[in-house]
PDB file of C-alpha atoms in Angstrom:
ATOM      1  CA  MET A   1      -0.955  -5.461   9.720  1.00 44.00           C
ATOM      2  CA  ARG A   2      -1.062  -6.181  13.430  1.00 53.00           C
ATOM      3  CA  THR A   3       2.634  -5.391  13.518  1.00 58.00           C
ATOM      4  CA  GLY A   4       2.206  -2.239  11.451  1.00 57.00           C
ATOM      5  CA  GLN A   5       4.865  -3.526   9.086  1.00 64.00           C
ATOM      6  CA  SER A   6       4.611  -1.937   5.667  1.00 66.00           C
ATOM      7  CA  LEU A   7       6.338  -1.873   2.328  1.00 68.00           C
ATOM      8  CA  PHE A   8       6.475   0.864  -0.270  1.00 70.00           C
ATOM      9  CA  ARG A   9       8.207   1.186  -3.595  1.00 71.00           C
ATOM     10  CA  ARG A  10       8.780   4.358  -5.574  1.00 75.00           C
ATOM     11  CA  ARG A  11       8.067   4.083  -9.284  1.00 73.00           C
ATOM     12  CA  GLU A  12       9.081   6.534 -11.961  1.00 77.00           C
ATOM     13  CA  ALA A  13       6.748   4.849 -14.442  1.00 74.00           C
ATOM     14  CA  GLN A  14       2.991   5.249 -14.480  1.00 85.00           C
ATOM     15  CA  PHE A  15       1.340   2.820 -12.107  1.00 87.00           C
ATOM     16  CA  ASN A  16      -0.688   0.265 -14.067  1.00 94.00           C
ATOM     17  CA  HIS A  17      -1.402  -3.474 -14.035  1.00 95.00           C
ATOM     18  CA  GLU A  18       2.201  -4.281 -14.992  1.00 94.00           C
ATOM     19  CA  THR A  19       3.752  -2.197 -12.220  1.00 92.00           C
ATOM     20  CA  TYR A  20       1.120  -3.501  -9.782  1.00 93.00           C
ATOM     21  CA  VAL A  21       2.115  -7.107 -10.530  1.00 95.00           C
ATOM     22  CA  GLU A  22       5.781  -6.117 -10.042  1.00 92.00           C
ATOM     23  CA  PHE A  23       4.816  -4.652  -6.665  1.00 89.00           C
ATOM     24  CA  LEU A  24       2.963  -7.864  -5.778  1.00 92.00           C
ATOM     25  CA  GLU A  25       6.090  -9.853  -6.637  1.00 91.00           C
ATOM     26  CA  ASP A  26       8.225  -7.611  -4.415  1.00 86.00           C
ATOM     27  CA  MET A  27       5.706  -7.792  -1.594  1.00 84.00           C
ATOM     28  CA  THR A  28       5.491 -11.572  -1.802  1.00 86.00           C
ATOM     29  CA  LYS A  29       9.271 -11.866  -1.558  1.00 83.00           C
ATOM     30  CA  PHE A  30       9.361  -9.426   1.354  1.00 77.00           C
ATOM     31  CA  PHE A  31       6.564 -10.903   3.478  1.00 77.00           C
ATOM     32  CA  PHE A  32       6.206 -14.543   2.485  1.00 73.00           C
ATOM     33  CA  ARG A  33       9.853 -15.378   3.005  1.00 68.00           C
ATOM     34  CA  ARG A  34       9.216 -14.409   6.615  1.00 65.00           C
ATOM     35  CA  GLY A  35       6.533 -17.087   6.762  1.00 69.00           C
ATOM     36  CA  HIS A  36       3.567 -14.736   6.487  1.00 72.00           C
ATOM     37  CA  ARG A  37       0.563 -15.437   4.307  1.00 79.00           C
ATOM     38  CA  ILE A  38      -0.441 -12.223   2.557  1.00 83.00           C
ATOM     39  CA  TYR A  39      -3.971 -10.846   2.763  1.00 85.00           C
ATOM     40  CA  LEU A  40      -4.655  -8.020   0.328  1.00 86.00           C
ATOM     41  CA  ILE A  41      -7.598  -5.697   0.648  1.00 87.00           C
ATOM     42  CA  GLN A  42      -7.918  -3.638  -2.481  1.00 91.00           C
ATOM     43  CA  ASP A  43     -10.221  -1.044  -3.931  1.00 92.00           C
ATOM     44  CA  ASN A  44     -11.603  -1.024  -7.448  1.00 90.00           C
ATOM     45  CA  ALA A  45      -8.690   0.590  -9.263  1.00 92.00           C
ATOM     46  CA  SER A  46      -8.556  -0.668 -12.838  1.00 93.00           C
ATOM     47  CA  TYR A  47      -5.140  -2.310 -12.373  1.00 94.00           C
ATOM     48  CA  HIS A  48      -6.547  -4.361  -9.464  1.00 94.00           C
ATOM     49  CA  LYS A  49      -9.130  -5.888 -11.813  1.00 93.00           C
ATOM     50  CA  HIS A  50      -6.964  -6.379 -14.897  1.00 96.00           C
ATOM     51  CA  PRO A  51      -6.811  -9.959 -16.301  1.00 97.00           C
ATOM     52  CA  THR A  52      -3.025 -10.022 -15.792  1.00 97.00           C
ATOM     53  CA  THR A  53      -3.518  -9.201 -12.121  1.00 96.00           C
ATOM     54  CA  TYR A  54      -6.172 -11.908 -11.707  1.00 95.00           C
ATOM     55  CA  GLU A  55      -3.836 -14.369 -13.412  1.00 96.00           C
ATOM     56  CA  TRP A  56      -1.067 -13.478 -10.929  1.00 96.00           C
ATOM     57  CA  PHE A  57      -3.432 -13.986  -7.981  1.00 94.00           C
ATOM     58  CA  SER A  58      -4.541 -17.320  -9.392  1.00 94.00           C
ATOM     59  CA  LYS A  59      -0.931 -18.517  -9.689  1.00 94.00           C
ATOM     60  CA  ASN A  60      -0.051 -17.310  -6.179  1.00 91.00           C
ATOM     61  CA  ARG A  61      -3.009 -18.552  -4.131  1.00 89.00           C
ATOM     62  CA  LYS A  62      -0.621 -20.395  -1.846  1.00 85.00           C
ATOM     63  CA  TYR A  63       0.820 -17.073  -0.653  1.00 82.00           C
ATOM     64  CA  THR A  64      -1.988 -14.565  -1.061  1.00 88.00           C
ATOM     65  CA  GLU A  65      -5.674 -14.064  -0.493  1.00 90.00           C
ATOM     66  CA  VAL A  66      -7.480 -11.088  -1.989  1.00 91.00           C
ATOM     67  CA  PHE A  67     -10.498  -9.201  -0.696  1.00 91.00           C
ATOM     68  CA  ASN A  68     -12.067  -6.546  -2.903  1.00 91.00           C
ATOM     69  CA  LEU A  69     -13.773  -3.575  -1.302  1.00 91.00           C
ATOM     70  CA  PRO A  70     -17.204  -2.533  -2.534  1.00 91.00           C
ATOM     71  CA  PRO A  71     -17.103   0.240  -5.146  1.00 89.00           C
ATOM     72  CA  TYR A  72     -16.956   3.814  -3.819  1.00 87.00           C
ATOM     73  CA  SER A  73     -16.251   2.785  -0.217  1.00 87.00           C
ATOM     74  CA  PRO A  74     -13.334   4.895   1.018  1.00 84.00           C
ATOM     75  CA  ASP A  75     -14.571   4.498   4.606  1.00 86.00           C
ATOM     76  CA  PHE A  76     -13.655   0.804   4.394  1.00 87.00           C
ATOM     77  CA  ASN A  77     -10.204   1.463   2.949  1.00 87.00           C
ATOM     78  CA  ALA A  78      -7.418   1.685   5.552  1.00 85.00           C
ATOM     79  CA  GLN A  79      -5.111   3.147   2.906  1.00 86.00           C
ATOM     80  CA  GLU A  80      -7.193   6.328   2.920  1.00 90.00           C
ATOM     81  CA  LYS A  81      -6.096   6.925   6.542  1.00 90.00           C
ATOM     82  CA  LEU A  82      -2.473   6.460   5.516  1.00 90.00           C
ATOM     83  CA  TRP A  83      -2.872   8.882   2.593  1.00 91.00           C
ATOM     84  CA  LYS A  84      -4.390  11.461   4.950  1.00 94.00           C
ATOM     85  CA  TYR A  85      -1.432  11.065   7.322  1.00 94.00           C
ATOM     86  CA  THR A  86       0.992  11.321   4.392  1.00 94.00           C
ATOM     87  CA  ARG A  87      -0.605  14.507   3.098  1.00 95.00           C
ATOM     88  CA  LYS A  88      -0.591  16.032   6.590  1.00 95.00           C
ATOM     89  CA  GLN A  89       3.099  15.209   7.095  1.00 95.00           C
ATOM     90  CA  ALA A  90       4.434  15.937   3.620  1.00 95.00           C
ATOM     91  CA  THR A  91       2.224  18.276   1.628  1.00 94.00           C
ATOM     92  CA  HIS A  92      -0.373  20.236   3.658  1.00 94.00           C
ATOM     93  CA  ASN A  93       0.610  23.890   4.044  1.00 92.00           C
ATOM     94  CA  ARG A  94       4.000  23.200   2.505  1.00 93.00           C
ATOM     95  CA  TYR A  95       5.498  24.589  -0.657  1.00 94.00           C
ATOM     96  CA  HIS A  96       7.760  22.275  -2.623  1.00 95.00           C
ATOM     97  CA  GLU A  97       9.643  24.261  -5.196  1.00 96.00           C
ATOM     98  CA  THR A  98      10.471  21.281  -7.381  1.00 95.00           C
ATOM     99  CA  GLU A  99       9.142  17.817  -8.069  1.00 92.00           C
ATOM    100  CA  THR A 100      12.365  16.502  -6.534  1.00 93.00           C
ATOM    101  CA  ASP A 101      11.587  18.344  -3.278  1.00 96.00           C
ATOM    102  CA  LEU A 102       8.072  16.912  -3.229  1.00 94.00           C
ATOM    103  CA  CYS A 103       9.348  13.386  -3.887  1.00 92.00           C
ATOM    104  CA  ALA A 104      11.923  13.774  -1.109  1.00 95.00           C
ATOM    105  CA  ALA A 105       9.226  14.857   1.362  1.00 96.00           C
ATOM    106  CA  LEU A 106       6.978  11.950   0.389  1.00 94.00           C
ATOM    107  CA  THR A 107       9.827   9.443   0.512  1.00 92.00           C
ATOM    108  CA  HIS A 108      10.822  10.715   3.962  1.00 95.00           C
ATOM    109  CA  THR A 109       7.242  10.271   5.191  1.00 94.00           C
ATOM    110  CA  PHE A 110       6.985   6.758   3.738  1.00 91.00           C
ATOM    111  CA  ASP A 111      10.378   5.810   5.192  1.00 91.00           C
ATOM    112  CA  THR A 112       9.291   7.110   8.586  1.00 92.00           C
ATOM    113  CA  MET A 113       6.081   5.079   8.425  1.00 89.00           C
ATOM    114  CA  GLN A 114       7.936   1.971   7.267  1.00 86.00           C
ATOM    115  CA  ASN A 115      10.573   2.233  10.000  1.00 88.00           C
ATOM    116  CA  ASN A 116       8.158   3.214  12.786  1.00 88.00           C
ATOM    117  CA  PRO A 117       5.166   0.877  12.599  1.00 84.00           C
ATOM    118  CA  GLU A 118       3.857   2.292  15.867  1.00 87.00           C
ATOM    119  CA  LEU A 119       2.830   5.356  13.824  1.00 86.00           C
ATOM    120  CA  ILE A 120       0.666   3.270  11.516  1.00 84.00           C
ATOM    121  CA  ILE A 121      -1.131   1.039  14.007  1.00 83.00           C
ATOM    122  CA  PRO A 122      -3.380   3.762  15.515  1.00 86.00           C
ATOM    123  CA  LEU A 123      -4.309   4.959  12.024  1.00 84.00           C
ATOM    124  CA  VAL A 124      -5.623   1.582  10.912  1.00 82.00           C
ATOM    125  CA  ALA A 125      -6.621  -0.008  14.240  1.00 80.00           C
ATOM    126  CA  GLN A 126     -10.333   0.298  13.454  1.00 79.00           C
ATOM    127  CA  PHE A 127      -9.810  -2.017  10.471  1.00 77.00           C
ATOM    128  CA  CYS A 128      -8.055  -4.768  12.432  1.00 70.00           C
ATOM    129  CA  SER A 129      -9.842  -7.469  14.351  1.00 63.00           C
ATOM    130  CA  PRO A 130      -8.912  -7.771  18.048  1.00 57.00           C
TER     131      PRO A 130
END
């Protein structure tokens, strides 16, 4: 994350252990092919702890290392800072007439973050070692 590089995927389906493993596959292709080992810091969402997810991590140890946050520890979760930024940019004090409008606003915010890593770095700097 020192570069602020990020990856997001929009899913129409409910996010569960199956879609999480699909995301992990996409992320591995995106980052590892660039020669980066992947370090994942994840909270205690049920799909993070599903046996299928653990099996995927076991098979992909060469590429990934996983760190689980303690339960109920949002202060340790950098993603919470990104969600706060997203809400501020896309949803706070804004009326979205349709779900399509809301999705467009969120996608625009995620695209902006993905294409401008300098926006992300200050948000998560406290979580990165010097």
